[in-house]
């Protein structure tokens, strides 16, 4: 092996290690710091303790906020999956002039709805509808923002499903609703699972909308509550933040693992045929 | 068991395509009926209109005593097998077969028993717990048939039943389907673009072109006496020889040779009339020595078809095909004669069979 070759390999290994280190350090921090008796901002092997979790349990908002997150995520996921499935099925099976344009425009606008640009109008709208400080308000706004992308992904799934399945059900006497329940939903189930997981992850991580629309800290989800974990001295309370981060991320990771084992992720979306 | 009666059936698609054009047809009780034609001729549309998957623009469909034109598919009492079988991928074979009974709200054990019965009838026992994706093409087809049979409908509709099978399986399935239909005695309509399939299986065939029926008849009638040039060219695995010709008294001049005027056309054509002379390669007898009243030319190509050979004669620039039995094949470039068999040559004038009064042609 020439010197050049050796140097090249060393360079490559160093580069890969640096990149890996860059991405794994936060994860190591997340894994170790919650169990460290002296939590700091750097990752180190912990001086093992479970005391930090005690601190978390004593915090009046921490666990309630996780429950709030679950309510928001589950509500939005149920609403998004149901509405997107019905809309995608209709858009895929009924010929409407300009339906592709419609879908693209919706997709474009959806990033505005939940984005910073529409913050003030959304607040005013929610205020006038008496939806401030209500989980329903947040769920509705987030659902509105996520629906276009969900419809787009699900429409690809329904487009890829041959119509003869539905025709077979019709010939044997199934009503449209029976056709949907017995045939269409089971066939596009991987798509529904994909959209559900994606919605939950989006809502779970969303900060802006719940921060804007929920005034009462008892109703705030985890993403907002985490923002309040400071000591009296104004320093970040690392014991709380680290344990809470761990609890906050575990459900999403668990859900990904469960759904991907069960359905295998088949991302059909995105590419237009 | 029921008669299917179509009258004035018309289907115009939103784009203005006229898929069915005022079609009249009666399919007898217990008949195995083929809708045959090239792709785009409207045969599948016709089947789907009978099934109720398409709504007729005008005209009516009757099944038995009932006018079903405006009924939804589920209330027409038909069983259908789709071209891609459309077996529900998430259901087991049992659940697939029992699905029509599930819609009819039969109890679970009752419908599973019925499914097992039909499956046994079609030789599917032992496969009941499998998913469709774990079955071979032939098995999938039989599951689709079982699903269509389980509710004992009055009519079976089969859309290209053999096209998704490989060649060897196709012959097997053909025999199987014909035997099954005979045993069940249920009126069955199937769609095919393959004339050999239609000839082999059907009791009667409707040959379609551009939304119209060009001829209805038994396989023998359609094969021996095609009512018009379209049917003549479409039917037969070796295409019929169709030669521009002119009547010369008691004879016909085609490709520069004089042939005897077909018996049935006598008196119906006038001297000097332009006609098309048609004779199937199967009905041309090859002779290595000169014969009167025959096509005479140089052997251009000899194609081996197994038990016979297709010989192509170059008769003054017109290519004439003749089937020659094994053992007597000529060599290329030899001179040969092809004699039309008596009573098998046909004359067409203006595209229609001369003296075609005995063949049924729907408008």
Tab-separated table of C-alpha atoms in Angstrom, chain A:
chain	number	residue	atom	x	y	z
A	1	UNK	CA	0.000	0.000	0.000
A	2	UNK	CA	1.452	3.299	-0.967
A	3	UNK	CA	1.806	6.183	1.452
A	4	UNK	CA	-0.724	8.117	-0.548
A	5	UNK	CA	-3.270	5.332	-0.175
A	6	UNK	CA	-2.676	5.147	3.606
A	7	UNK	CA	-3.058	8.895	3.963
A	8	UNK	CA	-6.220	8.823	1.887
A	9	UNK	CA	-7.714	6.152	4.136
A	10	UNK	CA	-6.741	7.973	7.309
A	11	UNK	CA	-8.275	11.161	5.955
A	12	UNK	CA	-11.488	9.395	5.046
A	13	UNK	CA	-11.764	7.678	8.448
A	14	UNK	CA	-11.170	10.966	10.252
A	15	UNK	CA	-13.806	12.718	8.192
A	16	UNK	CA	-16.398	9.964	8.778
A	17	UNK	CA	-15.620	9.957	12.521
A	18	UNK	CA	-16.085	13.704	12.704
A	19	UNK	CA	-19.438	13.550	10.928
A	20	UNK	CA	-20.597	10.632	13.076
A	21	UNK	CA	-19.442	12.396	16.232
A	22	UNK	CA	-21.295	15.538	15.239
A	23	UNK	CA	-24.550	13.636	14.948
A	24	UNK	CA	-24.093	11.191	17.816
A	25	UNK	CA	-23.048	13.668	20.531
A	26	UNK	CA	-26.550	15.080	21.071
A	27	UNK	CA	-27.925	11.533	21.155
A	28	UNK	CA	-25.307	10.492	23.712
A	29	UNK	CA	-26.163	13.558	25.751
A	30	UNK	CA	-29.826	12.537	25.594
A	31	UNK	CA	-29.008	9.003	26.703
A	32	UNK	CA	-26.583	9.791	29.542
A	33	UNK	CA	-27.395	13.169	31.077
A	34	UNK	CA	-30.784	12.196	32.562
A	35	UNK	CA	-28.949	9.682	34.745
A	36	UNK	CA	-26.124	12.011	35.766
A	37	UNK	CA	-26.079	13.391	39.306
A	38	UNK	CA	-24.452	16.569	37.979
A	39	UNK	CA	-26.075	17.227	34.593
A	40	UNK	CA	-24.135	19.531	32.342
A	41	UNK	CA	-24.373	20.731	28.766
A	42	UNK	CA	-21.610	18.339	27.610
A	43	UNK	CA	-21.945	14.596	27.177
A	44	UNK	CA	-20.003	12.482	29.664
A	45	UNK	CA	-20.305	9.076	31.306
A	46	UNK	CA	-22.873	9.557	34.062
A	47	UNK	CA	-22.387	9.341	37.798
A	48	UNK	CA	-25.494	7.183	37.924
A	49	UNK	CA	-28.611	8.448	39.728
A	50	UNK	CA	-32.367	8.495	39.242
A	51	UNK	CA	-32.747	11.683	41.238
A	52	UNK	CA	-33.380	13.765	38.123
A	53	UNK	CA	-36.562	11.827	37.455
A	54	UNK	CA	-37.699	12.661	40.960
A	55	UNK	CA	-37.243	16.335	40.110
A	56	UNK	CA	-39.303	15.823	36.981
A	57	UNK	CA	-42.126	14.113	38.876
A	58	UNK	CA	-42.231	17.036	41.309
A	59	UNK	CA	-42.634	19.578	38.531
A	60	UNK	CA	-46.347	20.462	38.333
A	61	UNK	CA	-46.436	20.820	34.543
A	62	UNK	CA	-44.125	18.162	33.140
A	63	UNK	CA	-46.342	15.078	33.089
A	64	UNK	CA	-49.520	17.019	32.360
A	65	UNK	CA	-47.806	18.556	29.354
A	66	UNK	CA	-46.993	15.128	27.962
A	67	UNK	CA	-50.649	14.203	28.351
A	68	UNK	CA	-51.590	17.403	26.515
A	69	UNK	CA	-49.174	16.501	23.729
A	70	UNK	CA	-50.815	13.105	23.411
A	71	UNK	CA	-54.278	14.698	23.210
A	72	UNK	CA	-53.158	17.121	20.516
A	73	UNK	CA	-51.271	14.488	18.506
A	74	UNK	CA	-54.014	11.873	18.709
A	75	UNK	CA	-56.750	14.368	17.893
A	76	UNK	CA	-54.908	15.823	14.926
A	77	UNK	CA	-53.855	12.370	13.672
A	78	UNK	CA	-57.419	11.044	13.809
A	79	UNK	CA	-58.765	14.102	12.038
A	80	UNK	CA	-56.003	14.248	9.418
A	81	UNK	CA	-56.151	10.531	8.575
A	82	UNK	CA	-59.946	10.480	8.299
A	83	UNK	CA	-60.305	13.661	6.261
A	84	UNK	CA	-57.261	12.971	4.085
A	85	UNK	CA	-58.426	9.413	3.320
A	86	UNK	CA	-61.876	10.577	2.239
A	87	UNK	CA	-60.503	13.501	0.240
A	88	UNK	CA	-57.730	11.474	-1.398
A	89	UNK	CA	-60.145	8.700	-2.343
A	90	UNK	CA	-62.561	11.148	-3.895
A	91	UNK	CA	-59.812	13.066	-5.723
A	92	UNK	CA	-58.329	9.843	-7.019
A	93	UNK	CA	-61.589	8.335	-8.259
A	94	UNK	CA	-63.653	11.293	-9.464
A	95	UNK	CA	-62.454	13.332	-12.387
A	96	UNK	CA	-62.556	16.981	-11.415
A	97	UNK	CA	-61.158	19.487	-13.898
A	98	UNK	CA	-57.973	21.022	-12.528
A	99	UNK	CA	-57.686	18.715	-9.534
A	100	UNK	CA	-53.904	18.527	-9.741
A	101	UNK	CA	-53.627	22.294	-9.763
A	102	UNK	CA	-55.986	22.417	-6.787
A	103	UNK	CA	-53.793	19.980	-4.908
A	104	UNK	CA	-50.599	21.893	-5.622
A	105	UNK	CA	-52.127	25.202	-4.594
A	106	UNK	CA	-53.325	23.647	-1.334
A	107	UNK	CA	-49.876	22.217	-0.741
A	108	UNK	CA	-48.329	25.620	-1.276
A	109	UNK	CA	-50.780	27.371	1.035
A	110	UNK	CA	-50.493	24.775	3.764
A	111	UNK	CA	-46.986	25.853	4.671
A	112	UNK	CA	-48.338	29.358	5.190
A	113	UNK	CA	-51.250	28.301	7.405
A	114	UNK	CA	-49.117	26.891	10.190
A	115	UNK	CA	-46.191	29.168	9.512
A	116	UNK	CA	-45.156	32.433	11.072
A	117	UNK	CA	-46.661	34.498	8.285
A	118	UNK	CA	-50.241	33.749	9.264
A	119	UNK	CA	-49.649	34.018	12.996
A	120	UNK	CA	-51.707	37.157	13.587
A	121	UNK	CA	-54.727	36.261	11.437
A	122	UNK	CA	-54.854	32.794	12.944
A	123	UNK	CA	-54.765	34.228	16.429
A	124	UNK	CA	-57.553	36.672	15.599
A	125	UNK	CA	-59.608	33.964	13.949
A	126	UNK	CA	-59.229	31.648	16.924
A	127	UNK	CA	-60.023	34.530	19.261
A	128	UNK	CA	-63.242	35.381	17.464
A	129	UNK	CA	-64.258	31.734	17.320
A	130	UNK	CA	-63.639	31.364	21.063
A	131	UNK	CA	-60.989	28.770	20.378
A	132	UNK	CA	-58.221	30.422	22.365
A	133	UNK	CA	-56.981	28.238	25.187
A	134	UNK	CA	-58.721	25.162	23.803
A	135	UNK	CA	-57.089	21.982	22.540
A	136	UNK	CA	-59.706	21.779	19.816
A	137	UNK	CA	-58.510	25.094	18.400
A	138	UNK	CA	-54.918	23.878	18.138
A	139	UNK	CA	-56.016	20.565	16.674
A	140	UNK	CA	-58.106	22.286	14.007
A	141	UNK	CA	-55.365	24.709	12.994
A	142	UNK	CA	-52.705	21.996	12.844
A	143	UNK	CA	-55.033	19.671	10.925
A	144	UNK	CA	-55.657	22.405	8.392
A	145	UNK	CA	-51.944	22.856	7.915
A	146	UNK	CA	-51.148	19.154	7.563
A	147	UNK	CA	-54.103	18.048	5.451
A	148	UNK	CA	-52.853	19.074	1.986
A	149	UNK	CA	-49.604	17.153	2.298
A	150	UNK	CA	-51.468	14.181	3.784
A	151	UNK	CA	-53.975	14.219	0.914
A	152	UNK	CA	-51.110	14.415	-1.552
A	153	UNK	CA	-49.379	11.361	-0.084
A	154	UNK	CA	-52.581	9.339	0.276
A	155	UNK	CA	-53.746	10.184	-3.226
A	156	UNK	CA	-50.638	8.497	-4.557
A	157	UNK	CA	-51.564	5.395	-2.580
A	158	UNK	CA	-55.146	5.360	-3.836
A	159	UNK	CA	-54.022	6.089	-7.397
A	160	UNK	CA	-51.839	3.003	-7.218
A	161	UNK	CA	-54.780	0.839	-6.134
A	162	UNK	CA	-56.565	-0.749	-9.113
A	163	UNK	CA	-60.213	0.297	-9.410
A	164	UNK	CA	-61.152	-3.303	-10.126
A	165	UNK	CA	-61.010	-4.064	-6.379
A	166	UNK	CA	-63.793	-1.582	-5.800
A	167	UNK	CA	-65.678	-2.697	-8.885
A	168	UNK	CA	-65.554	-6.290	-7.675
A	169	UNK	CA	-67.032	-5.223	-4.350
A	170	UNK	CA	-69.731	-3.242	-6.172
A	171	UNK	CA	-70.685	-6.151	-8.418
A	172	UNK	CA	-71.181	-8.290	-5.327
A	173	UNK	CA	-73.503	-5.670	-3.897
A	174	UNK	CA	-71.344	-3.645	-1.509
A	175	UNK	CA	-72.462	-0.082	-0.766
A	176	UNK	CA	-69.879	2.700	-1.217
A	177	UNK	CA	-69.259	2.815	2.527
A	178	UNK	CA	-68.832	-0.967	2.695
A	179	UNK	CA	-66.450	-0.799	-0.256
A	180	UNK	CA	-64.414	1.801	1.604
A	181	UNK	CA	-64.368	-0.184	4.855
A	182	UNK	CA	-63.859	-3.688	3.472
A	183	UNK	CA	-61.596	-2.995	0.529
A	184	UNK	CA	-60.104	0.470	0.152
A	185	UNK	CA	-58.993	1.106	3.739
A	186	UNK	CA	-57.276	-2.280	4.188
A	187	UNK	CA	-55.532	-1.940	0.835
A	188	UNK	CA	-54.147	1.534	1.540
A	189	UNK	CA	-53.438	0.794	5.208
A	190	UNK	CA	-49.656	1.300	4.825
A	191	UNK	CA	-50.421	4.753	3.471
A	192	UNK	CA	-52.748	5.532	6.357
A	193	UNK	CA	-50.081	4.375	8.811
A	194	UNK	CA	-47.473	6.543	7.123
A	195	UNK	CA	-49.686	9.606	7.281
A	196	UNK	CA	-50.623	8.908	10.884
A	197	UNK	CA	-47.033	8.590	12.063
A	198	UNK	CA	-46.044	11.669	10.138
A	199	UNK	CA	-48.922	13.702	11.617
A	200	UNK	CA	-48.136	12.607	15.160
A	201	UNK	CA	-44.475	13.500	14.705
A	202	UNK	CA	-45.351	16.903	13.257
A	203	UNK	CA	-47.809	17.784	16.009
A	204	UNK	CA	-45.550	16.393	18.722
A	205	UNK	CA	-42.756	18.696	17.654
A	206	UNK	CA	-44.821	21.771	16.843
A	207	UNK	CA	-44.125	24.761	19.058
A	208	UNK	CA	-45.589	27.838	17.450
A	209	UNK	CA	-49.297	27.062	17.294
A	210	UNK	CA	-49.789	25.727	20.842
A	211	UNK	CA	-47.567	28.553	22.146
A	212	UNK	CA	-49.750	31.044	20.350
A	213	UNK	CA	-53.190	29.612	21.047
A	214	UNK	CA	-52.877	28.131	24.543
A	215	UNK	CA	-52.543	30.677	27.369
A	216	UNK	CA	-53.054	28.385	30.335
A	217	UNK	CA	-49.836	26.463	31.193
A	218	UNK	CA	-51.984	23.554	32.392
A	219	UNK	CA	-53.040	23.003	28.779
A	220	UNK	CA	-49.645	23.525	27.134
A	221	UNK	CA	-48.049	20.515	25.412
A	222	UNK	CA	-44.553	19.237	26.100
A	223	UNK	CA	-42.917	21.242	23.336
A	224	UNK	CA	-44.049	24.500	24.981
A	225	UNK	CA	-43.480	23.442	28.587
A	226	UNK	CA	-39.858	22.521	27.882
A	227	UNK	CA	-39.296	26.188	27.125
A	228	UNK	CA	-40.157	27.079	30.745
A	229	UNK	CA	-37.593	24.875	32.477
A	230	UNK	CA	-35.299	27.464	34.005
A	231	UNK	CA	-33.969	27.760	37.517
A	232	UNK	CA	-34.770	30.815	39.646
A	233	UNK	CA	-31.426	32.222	38.596
A	234	UNK	CA	-32.421	32.178	34.917
A	235	UNK	CA	-30.138	29.260	34.113
A	236	UNK	CA	-31.520	26.307	32.121
A	237	UNK	CA	-32.481	23.568	34.570
A	238	UNK	CA	-30.493	20.791	32.954
A	239	UNK	CA	-31.742	18.079	35.307
A	240	UNK	CA	-35.299	18.776	34.228
A	241	UNK	CA	-34.540	19.460	30.586
A	242	UNK	CA	-32.536	16.282	30.066
A	243	UNK	CA	-35.001	13.898	31.713
A	244	UNK	CA	-37.905	15.620	30.066
A	245	UNK	CA	-36.223	15.453	26.656
A	246	UNK	CA	-35.808	11.728	27.073
A	247	UNK	CA	-39.461	11.198	28.014
A	248	UNK	CA	-40.489	13.561	25.233
A	249	UNK	CA	-38.632	11.711	22.495
A	250	UNK	CA	-39.320	8.118	23.531
A	251	UNK	CA	-42.984	7.900	22.397
A	252	UNK	CA	-42.148	9.110	18.876
A	253	UNK	CA	-39.234	6.696	18.549
A	254	UNK	CA	-41.392	3.862	19.869
A	255	UNK	CA	-44.167	4.666	17.431
A	256	UNK	CA	-41.776	4.740	14.478
A	257	UNK	CA	-40.378	1.341	15.428
A	258	UNK	CA	-43.834	-0.178	15.918
A	259	UNK	CA	-45.327	1.096	12.693
A	260	UNK	CA	-42.308	0.389	10.554
A	261	UNK	CA	-42.172	-3.183	11.891
A	262	UNK	CA	-45.875	-3.631	11.296
A	263	UNK	CA	-46.268	-2.045	7.887
A	264	UNK	CA	-42.786	-1.400	6.587
A	265	UNK	CA	-42.471	2.135	5.357
A	266	UNK	CA	-43.381	2.353	1.750
A	267	UNK	CA	-43.020	5.965	0.810
A	268	UNK	CA	-44.917	6.280	-2.422
A	269	UNK	CA	-45.479	9.946	-2.071
A	270	UNK	CA	-43.974	12.884	-3.747
A	271	UNK	CA	-43.291	11.677	-7.244
A	272	UNK	CA	-45.906	12.599	-9.772
A	273	UNK	CA	-46.563	10.160	-12.528
